[in-house]
PDB file of C-alpha atoms and ligand atoms in Angstrom:
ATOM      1  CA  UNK A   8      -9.695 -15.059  21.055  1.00  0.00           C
ATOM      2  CA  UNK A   9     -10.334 -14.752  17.393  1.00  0.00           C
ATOM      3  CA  UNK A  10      -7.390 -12.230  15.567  1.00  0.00           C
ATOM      4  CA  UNK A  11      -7.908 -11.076  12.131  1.00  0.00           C
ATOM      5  CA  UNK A  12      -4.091 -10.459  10.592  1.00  0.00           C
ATOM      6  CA  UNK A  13      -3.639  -8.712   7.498  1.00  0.00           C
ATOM      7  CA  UNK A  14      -0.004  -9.444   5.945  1.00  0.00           C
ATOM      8  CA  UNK A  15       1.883  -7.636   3.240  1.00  0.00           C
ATOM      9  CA  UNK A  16       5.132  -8.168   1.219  1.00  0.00           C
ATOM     10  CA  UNK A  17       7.087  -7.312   4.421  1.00  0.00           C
ATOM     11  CA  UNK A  18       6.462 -10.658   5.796  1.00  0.00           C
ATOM     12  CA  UNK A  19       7.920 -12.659   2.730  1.00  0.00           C
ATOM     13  CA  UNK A  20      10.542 -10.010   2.335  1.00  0.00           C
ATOM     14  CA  UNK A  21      13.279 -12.217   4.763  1.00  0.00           C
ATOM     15  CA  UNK A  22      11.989 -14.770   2.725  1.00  0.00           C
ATOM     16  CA  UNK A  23      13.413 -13.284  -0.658  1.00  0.00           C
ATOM     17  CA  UNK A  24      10.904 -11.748  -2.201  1.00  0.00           C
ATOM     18  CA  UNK A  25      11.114  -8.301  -2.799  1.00  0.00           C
ATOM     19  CA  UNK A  26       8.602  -5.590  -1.653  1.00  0.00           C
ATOM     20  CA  UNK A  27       6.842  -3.299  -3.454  1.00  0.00           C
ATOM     21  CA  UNK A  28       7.827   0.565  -2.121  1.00  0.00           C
ATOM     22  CA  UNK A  29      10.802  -0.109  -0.070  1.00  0.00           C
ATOM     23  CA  UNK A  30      14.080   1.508  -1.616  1.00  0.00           C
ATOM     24  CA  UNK A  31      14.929  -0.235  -4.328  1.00  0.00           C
ATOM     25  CA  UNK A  32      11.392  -2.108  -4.231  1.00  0.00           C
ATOM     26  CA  UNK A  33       9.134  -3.934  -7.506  1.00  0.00           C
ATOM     27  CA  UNK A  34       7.379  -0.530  -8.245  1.00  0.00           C
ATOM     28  CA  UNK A  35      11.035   1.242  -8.270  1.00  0.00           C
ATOM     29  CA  UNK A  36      12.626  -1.107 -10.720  1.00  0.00           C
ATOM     30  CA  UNK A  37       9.064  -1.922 -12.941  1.00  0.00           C
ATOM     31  CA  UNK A  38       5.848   0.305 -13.457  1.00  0.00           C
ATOM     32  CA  UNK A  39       3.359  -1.351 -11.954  1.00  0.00           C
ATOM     33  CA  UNK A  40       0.823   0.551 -14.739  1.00  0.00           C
ATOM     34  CA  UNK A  41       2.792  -1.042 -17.568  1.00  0.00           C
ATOM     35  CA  UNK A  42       2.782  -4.643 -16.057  1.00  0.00           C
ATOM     36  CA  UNK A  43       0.150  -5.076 -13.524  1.00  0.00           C
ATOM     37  CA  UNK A  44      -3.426  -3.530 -15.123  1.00  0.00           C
ATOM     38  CA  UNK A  45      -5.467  -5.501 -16.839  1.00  0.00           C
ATOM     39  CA  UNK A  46      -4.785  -2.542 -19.918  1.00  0.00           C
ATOM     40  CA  UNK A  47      -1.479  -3.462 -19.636  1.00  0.00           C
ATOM     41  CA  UNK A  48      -1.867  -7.008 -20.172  1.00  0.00           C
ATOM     42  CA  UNK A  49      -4.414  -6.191 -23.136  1.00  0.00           C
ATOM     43  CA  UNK A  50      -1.432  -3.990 -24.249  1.00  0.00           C
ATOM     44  CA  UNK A  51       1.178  -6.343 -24.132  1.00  0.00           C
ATOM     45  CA  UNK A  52       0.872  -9.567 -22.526  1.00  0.00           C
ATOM     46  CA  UNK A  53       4.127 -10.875 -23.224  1.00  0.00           C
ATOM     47  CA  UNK A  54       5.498  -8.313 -21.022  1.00  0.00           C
ATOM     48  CA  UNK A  55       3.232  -9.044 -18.240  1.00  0.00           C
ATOM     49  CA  UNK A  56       3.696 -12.259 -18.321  1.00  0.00           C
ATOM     50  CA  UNK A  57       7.528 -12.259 -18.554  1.00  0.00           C
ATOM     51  CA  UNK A  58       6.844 -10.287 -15.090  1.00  0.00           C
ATOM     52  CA  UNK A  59       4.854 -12.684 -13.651  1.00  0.00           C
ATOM     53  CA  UNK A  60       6.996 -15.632 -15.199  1.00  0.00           C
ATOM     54  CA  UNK A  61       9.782 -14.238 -13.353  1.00  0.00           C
ATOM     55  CA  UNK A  62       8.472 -13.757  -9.564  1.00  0.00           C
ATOM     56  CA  UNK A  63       7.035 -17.358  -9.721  1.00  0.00           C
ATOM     57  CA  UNK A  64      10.471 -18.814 -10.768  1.00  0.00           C
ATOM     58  CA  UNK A  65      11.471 -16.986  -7.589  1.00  0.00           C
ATOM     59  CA  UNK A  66       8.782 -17.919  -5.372  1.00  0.00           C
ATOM     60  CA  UNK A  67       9.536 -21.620  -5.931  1.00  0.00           C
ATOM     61  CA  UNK A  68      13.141 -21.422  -4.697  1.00  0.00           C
ATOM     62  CA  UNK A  69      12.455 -19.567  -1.966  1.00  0.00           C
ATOM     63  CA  UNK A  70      11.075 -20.831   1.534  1.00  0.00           C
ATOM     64  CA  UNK A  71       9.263 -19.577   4.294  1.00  0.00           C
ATOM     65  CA  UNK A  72      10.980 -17.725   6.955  1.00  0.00           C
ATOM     66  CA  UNK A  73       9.947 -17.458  10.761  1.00  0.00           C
ATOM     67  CA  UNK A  74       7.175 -15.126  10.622  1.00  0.00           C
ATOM     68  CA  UNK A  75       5.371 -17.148   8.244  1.00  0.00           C
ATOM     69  CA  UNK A  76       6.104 -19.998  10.834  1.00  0.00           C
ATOM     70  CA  UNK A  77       4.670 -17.750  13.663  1.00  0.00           C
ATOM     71  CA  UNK A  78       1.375 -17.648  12.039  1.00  0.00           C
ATOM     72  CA  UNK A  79       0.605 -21.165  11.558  1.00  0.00           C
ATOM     73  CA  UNK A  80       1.358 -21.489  15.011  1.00  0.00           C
ATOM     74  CA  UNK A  81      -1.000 -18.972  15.945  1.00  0.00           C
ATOM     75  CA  UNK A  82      -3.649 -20.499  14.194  1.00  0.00           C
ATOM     76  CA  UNK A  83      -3.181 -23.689  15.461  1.00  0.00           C
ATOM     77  CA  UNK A  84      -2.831 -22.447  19.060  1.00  0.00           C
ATOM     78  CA  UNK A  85      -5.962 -20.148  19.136  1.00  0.00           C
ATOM     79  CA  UNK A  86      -7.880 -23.492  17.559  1.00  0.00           C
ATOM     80  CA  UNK A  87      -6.535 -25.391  20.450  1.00  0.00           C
ATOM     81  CA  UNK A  88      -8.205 -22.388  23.058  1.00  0.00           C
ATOM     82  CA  UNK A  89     -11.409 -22.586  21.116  1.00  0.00           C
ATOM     83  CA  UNK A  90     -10.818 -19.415  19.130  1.00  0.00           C
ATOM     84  CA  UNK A  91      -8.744 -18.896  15.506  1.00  0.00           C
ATOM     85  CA  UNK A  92      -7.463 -16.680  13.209  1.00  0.00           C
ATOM     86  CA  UNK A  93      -8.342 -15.222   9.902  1.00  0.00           C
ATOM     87  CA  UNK A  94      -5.371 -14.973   7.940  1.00  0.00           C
ATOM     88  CA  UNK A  95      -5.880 -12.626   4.994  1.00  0.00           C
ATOM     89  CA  UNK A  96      -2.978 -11.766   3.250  1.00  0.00           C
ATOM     90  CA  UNK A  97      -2.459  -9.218  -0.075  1.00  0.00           C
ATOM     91  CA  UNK A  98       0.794 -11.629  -0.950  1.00  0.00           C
ATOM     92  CA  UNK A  99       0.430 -13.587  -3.723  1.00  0.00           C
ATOM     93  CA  UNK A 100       3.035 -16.066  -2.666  1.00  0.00           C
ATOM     94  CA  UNK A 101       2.535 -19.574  -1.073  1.00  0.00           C
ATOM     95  CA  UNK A 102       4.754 -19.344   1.583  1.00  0.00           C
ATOM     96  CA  UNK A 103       1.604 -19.121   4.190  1.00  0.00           C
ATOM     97  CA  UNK A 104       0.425 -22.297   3.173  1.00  0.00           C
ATOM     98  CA  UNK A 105       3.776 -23.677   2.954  1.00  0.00           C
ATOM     99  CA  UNK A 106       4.438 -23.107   6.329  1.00  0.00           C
ATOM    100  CA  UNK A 107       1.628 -24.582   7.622  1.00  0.00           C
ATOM    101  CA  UNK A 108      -1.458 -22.126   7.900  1.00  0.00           C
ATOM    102  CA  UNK A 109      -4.409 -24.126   6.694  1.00  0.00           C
ATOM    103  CA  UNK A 110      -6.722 -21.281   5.797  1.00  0.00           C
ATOM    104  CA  UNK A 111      -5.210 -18.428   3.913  1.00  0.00           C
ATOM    105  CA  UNK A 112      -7.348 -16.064   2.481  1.00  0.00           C
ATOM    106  CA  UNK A 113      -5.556 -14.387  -0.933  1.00  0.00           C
ATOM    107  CA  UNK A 114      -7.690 -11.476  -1.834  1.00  0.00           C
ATOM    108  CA  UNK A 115      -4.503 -10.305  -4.144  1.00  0.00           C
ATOM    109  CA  UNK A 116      -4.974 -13.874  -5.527  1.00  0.00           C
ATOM    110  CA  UNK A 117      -2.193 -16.580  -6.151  1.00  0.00           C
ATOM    111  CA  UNK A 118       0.805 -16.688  -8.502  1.00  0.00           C
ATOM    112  CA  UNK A 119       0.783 -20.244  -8.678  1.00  0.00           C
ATOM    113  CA  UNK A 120      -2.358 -20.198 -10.259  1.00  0.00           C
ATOM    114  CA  UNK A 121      -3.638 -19.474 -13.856  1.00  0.00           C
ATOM    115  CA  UNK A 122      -6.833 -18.148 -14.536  1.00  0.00           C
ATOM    116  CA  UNK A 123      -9.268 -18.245 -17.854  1.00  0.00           C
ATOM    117  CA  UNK A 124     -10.087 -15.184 -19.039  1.00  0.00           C
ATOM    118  CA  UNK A 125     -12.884 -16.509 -21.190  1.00  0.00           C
ATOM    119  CA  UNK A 126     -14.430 -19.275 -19.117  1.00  0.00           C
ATOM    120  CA  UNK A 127     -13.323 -18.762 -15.533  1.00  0.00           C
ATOM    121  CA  UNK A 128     -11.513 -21.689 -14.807  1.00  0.00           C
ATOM    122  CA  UNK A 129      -8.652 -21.407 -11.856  1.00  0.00           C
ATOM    123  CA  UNK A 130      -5.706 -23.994 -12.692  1.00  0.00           C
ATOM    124  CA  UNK A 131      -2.790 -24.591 -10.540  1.00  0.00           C
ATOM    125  CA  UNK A 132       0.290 -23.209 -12.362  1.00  0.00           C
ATOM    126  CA  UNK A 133       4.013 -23.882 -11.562  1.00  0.00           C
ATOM    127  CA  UNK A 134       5.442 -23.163 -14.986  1.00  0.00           C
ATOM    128  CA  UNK A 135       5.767 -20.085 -16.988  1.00  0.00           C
ATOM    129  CA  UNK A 136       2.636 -18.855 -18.467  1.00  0.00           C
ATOM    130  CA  UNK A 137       2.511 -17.887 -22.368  1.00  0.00           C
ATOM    131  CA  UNK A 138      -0.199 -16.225 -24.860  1.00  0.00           C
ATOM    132  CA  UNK A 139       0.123 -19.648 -26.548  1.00  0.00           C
ATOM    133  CA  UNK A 140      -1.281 -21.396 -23.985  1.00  0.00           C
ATOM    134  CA  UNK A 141      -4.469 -23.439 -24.045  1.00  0.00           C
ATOM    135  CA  UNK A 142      -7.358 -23.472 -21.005  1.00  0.00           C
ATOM    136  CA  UNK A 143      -6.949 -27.016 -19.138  1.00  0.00           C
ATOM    137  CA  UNK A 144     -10.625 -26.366 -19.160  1.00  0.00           C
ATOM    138  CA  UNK A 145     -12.092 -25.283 -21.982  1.00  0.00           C
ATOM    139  CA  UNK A 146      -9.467 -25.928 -24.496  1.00  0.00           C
ATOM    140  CA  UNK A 147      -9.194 -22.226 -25.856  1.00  0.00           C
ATOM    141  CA  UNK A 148      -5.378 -21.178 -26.537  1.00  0.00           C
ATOM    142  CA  UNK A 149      -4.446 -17.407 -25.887  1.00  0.00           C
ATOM    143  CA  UNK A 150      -6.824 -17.334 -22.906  1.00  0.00           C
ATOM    144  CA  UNK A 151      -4.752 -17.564 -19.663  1.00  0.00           C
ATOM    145  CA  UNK A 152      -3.404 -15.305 -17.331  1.00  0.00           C
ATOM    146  CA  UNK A 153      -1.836 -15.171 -13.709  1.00  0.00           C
ATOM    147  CA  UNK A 154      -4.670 -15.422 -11.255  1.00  0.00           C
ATOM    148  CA  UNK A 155      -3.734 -12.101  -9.737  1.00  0.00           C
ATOM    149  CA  UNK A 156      -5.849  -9.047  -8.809  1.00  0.00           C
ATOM    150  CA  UNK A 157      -4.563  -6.183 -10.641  1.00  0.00           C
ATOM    151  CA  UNK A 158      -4.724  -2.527 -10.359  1.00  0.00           C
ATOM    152  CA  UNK A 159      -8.637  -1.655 -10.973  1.00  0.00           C
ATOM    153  CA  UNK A 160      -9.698  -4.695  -9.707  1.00  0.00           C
ATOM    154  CA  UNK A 161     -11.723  -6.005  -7.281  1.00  0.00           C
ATOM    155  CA  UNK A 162      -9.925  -7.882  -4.903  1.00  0.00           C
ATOM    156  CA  UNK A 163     -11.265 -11.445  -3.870  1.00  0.00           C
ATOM    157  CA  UNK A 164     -14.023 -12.477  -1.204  1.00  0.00           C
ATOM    158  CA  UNK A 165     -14.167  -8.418   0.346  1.00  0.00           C
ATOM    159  CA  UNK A 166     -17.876  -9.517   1.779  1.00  0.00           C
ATOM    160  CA  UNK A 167     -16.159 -12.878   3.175  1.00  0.00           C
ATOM    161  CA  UNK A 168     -13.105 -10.585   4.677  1.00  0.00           C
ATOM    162  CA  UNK A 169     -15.431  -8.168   6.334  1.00  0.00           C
ATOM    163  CA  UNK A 170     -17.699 -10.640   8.134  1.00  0.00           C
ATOM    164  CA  UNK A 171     -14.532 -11.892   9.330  1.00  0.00           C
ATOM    165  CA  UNK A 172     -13.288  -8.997  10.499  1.00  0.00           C
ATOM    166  CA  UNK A 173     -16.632  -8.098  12.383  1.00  0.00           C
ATOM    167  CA  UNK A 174     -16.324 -11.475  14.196  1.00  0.00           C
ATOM    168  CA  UNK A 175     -12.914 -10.649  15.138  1.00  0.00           C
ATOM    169  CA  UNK A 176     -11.599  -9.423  18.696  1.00  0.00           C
ATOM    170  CA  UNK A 177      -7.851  -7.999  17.288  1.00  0.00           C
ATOM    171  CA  UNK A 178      -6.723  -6.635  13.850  1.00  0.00           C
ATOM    172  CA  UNK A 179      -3.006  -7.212  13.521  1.00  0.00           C
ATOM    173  CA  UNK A 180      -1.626  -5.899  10.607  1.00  0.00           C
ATOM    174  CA  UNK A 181       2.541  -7.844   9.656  1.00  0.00           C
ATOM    175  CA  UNK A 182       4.678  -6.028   6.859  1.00  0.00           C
ATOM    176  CA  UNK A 183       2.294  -3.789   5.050  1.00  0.00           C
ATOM    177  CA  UNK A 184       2.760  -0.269   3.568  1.00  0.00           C
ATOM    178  CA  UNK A 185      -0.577   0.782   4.356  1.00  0.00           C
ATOM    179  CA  UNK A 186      -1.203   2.516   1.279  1.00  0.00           C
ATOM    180  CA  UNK A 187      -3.146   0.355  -1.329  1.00  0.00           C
ATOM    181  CA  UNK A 188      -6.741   0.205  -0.674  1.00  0.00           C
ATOM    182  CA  UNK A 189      -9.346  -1.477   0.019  1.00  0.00           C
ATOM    183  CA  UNK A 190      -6.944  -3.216   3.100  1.00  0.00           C
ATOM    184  CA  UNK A 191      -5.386  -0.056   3.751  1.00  0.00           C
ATOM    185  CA  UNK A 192      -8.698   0.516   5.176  1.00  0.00           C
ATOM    186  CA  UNK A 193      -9.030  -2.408   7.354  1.00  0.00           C
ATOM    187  CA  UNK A 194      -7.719  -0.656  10.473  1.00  0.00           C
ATOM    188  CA  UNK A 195      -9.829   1.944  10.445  1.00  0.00           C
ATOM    189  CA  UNK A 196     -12.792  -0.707  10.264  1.00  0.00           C
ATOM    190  CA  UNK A 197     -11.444  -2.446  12.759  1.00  0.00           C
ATOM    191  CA  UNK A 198     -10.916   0.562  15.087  1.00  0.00           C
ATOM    192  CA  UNK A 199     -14.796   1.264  14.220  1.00  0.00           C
ATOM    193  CA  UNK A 200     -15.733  -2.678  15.330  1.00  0.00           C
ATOM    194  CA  UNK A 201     -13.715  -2.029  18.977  1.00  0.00           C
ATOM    195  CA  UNK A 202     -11.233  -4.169  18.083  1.00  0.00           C
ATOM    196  CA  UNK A 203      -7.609  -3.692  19.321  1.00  0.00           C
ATOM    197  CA  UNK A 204      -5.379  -2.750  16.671  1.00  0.00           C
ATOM    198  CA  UNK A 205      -1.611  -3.792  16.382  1.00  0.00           C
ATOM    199  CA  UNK A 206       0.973  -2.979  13.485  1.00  0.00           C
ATOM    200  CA  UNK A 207       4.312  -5.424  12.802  1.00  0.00           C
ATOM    201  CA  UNK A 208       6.326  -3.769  10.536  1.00  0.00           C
ATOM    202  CA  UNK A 209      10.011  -3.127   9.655  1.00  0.00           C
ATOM    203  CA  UNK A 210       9.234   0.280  10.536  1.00  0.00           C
ATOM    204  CA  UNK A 211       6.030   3.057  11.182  1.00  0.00           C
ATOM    205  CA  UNK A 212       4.274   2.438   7.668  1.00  0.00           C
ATOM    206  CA  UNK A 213       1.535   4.988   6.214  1.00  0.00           C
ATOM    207  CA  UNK A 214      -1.371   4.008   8.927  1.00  0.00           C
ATOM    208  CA  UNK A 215       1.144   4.139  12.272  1.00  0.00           C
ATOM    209  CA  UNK A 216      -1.069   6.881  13.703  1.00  0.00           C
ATOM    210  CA  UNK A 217      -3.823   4.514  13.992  1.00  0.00           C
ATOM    211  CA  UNK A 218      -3.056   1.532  15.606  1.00  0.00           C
ATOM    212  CA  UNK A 219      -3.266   0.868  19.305  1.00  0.00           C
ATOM    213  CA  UNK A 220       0.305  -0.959  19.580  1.00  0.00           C
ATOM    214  CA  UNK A 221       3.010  -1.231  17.124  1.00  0.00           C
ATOM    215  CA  UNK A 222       5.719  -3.573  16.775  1.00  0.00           C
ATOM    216  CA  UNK A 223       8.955  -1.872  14.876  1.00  0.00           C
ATOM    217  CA  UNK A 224      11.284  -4.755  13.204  1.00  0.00           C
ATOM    218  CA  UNK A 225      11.896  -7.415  11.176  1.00  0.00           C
ATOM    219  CA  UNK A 226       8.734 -10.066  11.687  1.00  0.00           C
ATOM    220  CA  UNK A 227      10.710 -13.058  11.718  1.00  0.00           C
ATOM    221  CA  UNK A 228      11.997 -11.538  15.241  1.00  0.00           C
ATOM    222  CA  UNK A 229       9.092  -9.555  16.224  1.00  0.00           C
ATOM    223  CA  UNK A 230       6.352 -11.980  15.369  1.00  0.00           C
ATOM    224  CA  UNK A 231       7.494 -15.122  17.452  1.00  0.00           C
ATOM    225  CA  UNK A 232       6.906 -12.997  20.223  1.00  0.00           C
ATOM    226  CA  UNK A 233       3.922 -11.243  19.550  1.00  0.00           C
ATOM    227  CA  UNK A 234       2.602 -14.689  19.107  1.00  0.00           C
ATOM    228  CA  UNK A 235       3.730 -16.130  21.962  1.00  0.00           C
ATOM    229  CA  UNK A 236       2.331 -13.204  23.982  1.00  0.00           C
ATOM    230  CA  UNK A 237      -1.036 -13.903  22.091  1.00  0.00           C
ATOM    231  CA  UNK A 238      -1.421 -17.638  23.342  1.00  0.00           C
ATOM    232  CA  UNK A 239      -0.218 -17.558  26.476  1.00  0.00           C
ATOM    233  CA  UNK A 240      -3.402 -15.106  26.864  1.00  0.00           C
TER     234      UNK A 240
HETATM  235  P1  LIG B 306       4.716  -2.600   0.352  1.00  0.00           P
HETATM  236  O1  LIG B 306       5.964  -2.861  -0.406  1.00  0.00           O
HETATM  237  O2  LIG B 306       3.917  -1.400  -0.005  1.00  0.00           O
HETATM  238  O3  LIG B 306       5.044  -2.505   1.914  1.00  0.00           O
HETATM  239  C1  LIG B 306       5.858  -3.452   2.550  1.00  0.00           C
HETATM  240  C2  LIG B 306       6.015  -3.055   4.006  1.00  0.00           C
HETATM  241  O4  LIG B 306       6.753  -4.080   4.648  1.00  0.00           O
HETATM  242  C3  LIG B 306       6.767  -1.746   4.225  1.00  0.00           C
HETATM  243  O5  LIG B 306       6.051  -0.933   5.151  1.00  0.00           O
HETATM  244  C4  LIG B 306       8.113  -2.189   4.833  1.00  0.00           C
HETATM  245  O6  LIG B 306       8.630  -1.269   5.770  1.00  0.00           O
HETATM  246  C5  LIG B 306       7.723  -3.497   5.489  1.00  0.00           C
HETATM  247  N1  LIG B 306       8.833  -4.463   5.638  1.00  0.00           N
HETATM  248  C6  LIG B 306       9.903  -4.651   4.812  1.00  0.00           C
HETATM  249  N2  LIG B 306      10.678  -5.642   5.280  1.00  0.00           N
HETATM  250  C7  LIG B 306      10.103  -6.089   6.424  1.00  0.00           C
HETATM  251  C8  LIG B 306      10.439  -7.093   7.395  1.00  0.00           C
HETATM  252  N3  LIG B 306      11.525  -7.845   7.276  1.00  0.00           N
HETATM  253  N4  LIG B 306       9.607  -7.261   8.448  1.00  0.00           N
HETATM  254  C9  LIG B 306       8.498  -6.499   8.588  1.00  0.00           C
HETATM  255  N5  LIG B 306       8.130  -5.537   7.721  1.00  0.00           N
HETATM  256  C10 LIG B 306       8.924  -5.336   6.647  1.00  0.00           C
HETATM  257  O7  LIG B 306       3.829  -3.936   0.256  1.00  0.00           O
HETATM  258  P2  LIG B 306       2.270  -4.149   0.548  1.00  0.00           P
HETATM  259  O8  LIG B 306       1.794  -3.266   1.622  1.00  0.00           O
HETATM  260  O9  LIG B 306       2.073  -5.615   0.692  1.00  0.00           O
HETATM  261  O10 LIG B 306      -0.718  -5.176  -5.038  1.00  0.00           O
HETATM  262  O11 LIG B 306       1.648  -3.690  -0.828  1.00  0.00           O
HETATM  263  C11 LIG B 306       0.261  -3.825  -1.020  1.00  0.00           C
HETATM  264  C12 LIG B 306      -0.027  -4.131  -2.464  1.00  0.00           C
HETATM  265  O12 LIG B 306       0.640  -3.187  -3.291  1.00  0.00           O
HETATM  266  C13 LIG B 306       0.496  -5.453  -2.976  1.00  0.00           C
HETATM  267  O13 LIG B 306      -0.351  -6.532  -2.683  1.00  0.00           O
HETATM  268  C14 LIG B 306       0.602  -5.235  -4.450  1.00  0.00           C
HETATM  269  C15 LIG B 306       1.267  -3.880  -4.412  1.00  0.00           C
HETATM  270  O14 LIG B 306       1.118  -3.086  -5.517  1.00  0.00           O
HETATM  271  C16 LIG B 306      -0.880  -5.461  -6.347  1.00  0.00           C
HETATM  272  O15 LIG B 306       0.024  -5.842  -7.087  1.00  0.00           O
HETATM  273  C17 LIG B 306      -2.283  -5.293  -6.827  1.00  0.00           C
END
């Protein structure tokens, strides 16, 4: 069996980190236009970066929780039965890979990375980012920024992440909202492939209506036993 699963900030949320447009979410305390555009950041980078500064202090003292753990398993499992899973995920936390899934796809991108905004360059980054800052590549200060994909743009590897999702038998879809596009729109495409859809969420998010089965909970209970259900086939 090969399972696409899409994950949101409602899988790292037991984890610590907050979610977006829960009560009392990131978008309710900050405006996401003032801090996560790239106009913003032409606007005032110090801001944006005192954002993003701030949510990777967090993200390295906090661990993955058992939905996270869930995954890897399911990836290693399916590889054992000859099949696997795609794991693309809109987080741009770690905590995938820290809990052991080996192939994580990040079209939001990564927080613990920095990223050149005149040459390209990807660096891993576990300290606070400034405007001072020089490229570990090409040397140019008041170049860097979080390797994130912000409001208007394009999020990372979409042709890789729709191949995938073509060669996939089930779309499961852990802790997402539903409501920022382009993988708001994944279930629909996956509906459209003959896949079997199935949503894992706290509670019925924007797309409920369109999934086949639906999960309601928090994933570190509900996903152990989706996954379990999964590989025993
Ligand atoms: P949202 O904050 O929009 O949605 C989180 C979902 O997780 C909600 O439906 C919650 O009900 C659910 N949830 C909360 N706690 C949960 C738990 N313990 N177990 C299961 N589900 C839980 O986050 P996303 O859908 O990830 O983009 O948001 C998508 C994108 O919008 C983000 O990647 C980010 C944001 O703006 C950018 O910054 C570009």
């Amino acid at each position: 069996m090969h399972v696409f699963v899409l994950t949101g900030a409602g899988i790292s949320a037991e984890s610590g980190l907050g979610t977006f447009r829960d009560k009392g979410g990131i978008w309710s305390k900050f405006d996401p236009m003032k801090l996560a555009t790239p106009e913003a950041f032409a606007a005032n980078p110090l801001a944006v970066h005192d954002f993003y500064n701030l949510r990777r202090r967090n993200l390295l003292g906090a661990a993955p929780n058992a939905a996270h753990h869930a995954l890897a398993r399911l990836e290693k499992g399916l590889a054992d039965q000859g099949g696997g899973v795609f794991l693309c995920t809109q987080n741009i936390d770690d905590l995938h890979e820290r809990a052991g899934s080996r192939h994580v796809h990040h079209m939001h991108g990564e927080l613990l990375k920095s990223l050149c905004s005149r040459c390209g360059a990807r660096a891993r980054c576990e300290t606070e980012l400034s405007i001072l800052d020089a490229c570990p590549s090409c040397g140019r200060d008041n170049s860097l920024r979080p390797d994130v994909v912000w409001f208007g743009e394009m999020p990372y590897g979409m042709e890789e992440i729709e191949a995938a999702l073509e060669a996939s038998e089930m779309f499961v879809a852990v802790g997402t909202s539903g409501s920022v596009y382009p993988a708001a729109g994944y279930v629909e495409l996956a509906r459209s492939f003959g896949m079997e859809t199935c949503e894992i969420n706290l509670e019925p998010s924007d797309n409920a209506y369109v999934f086949d089965r639906k999960f309601y909970g928090p994933a570190s209970e509900t996903l152990p036993v989706f996954v379990d259900e999964i590989l025993k086939g």
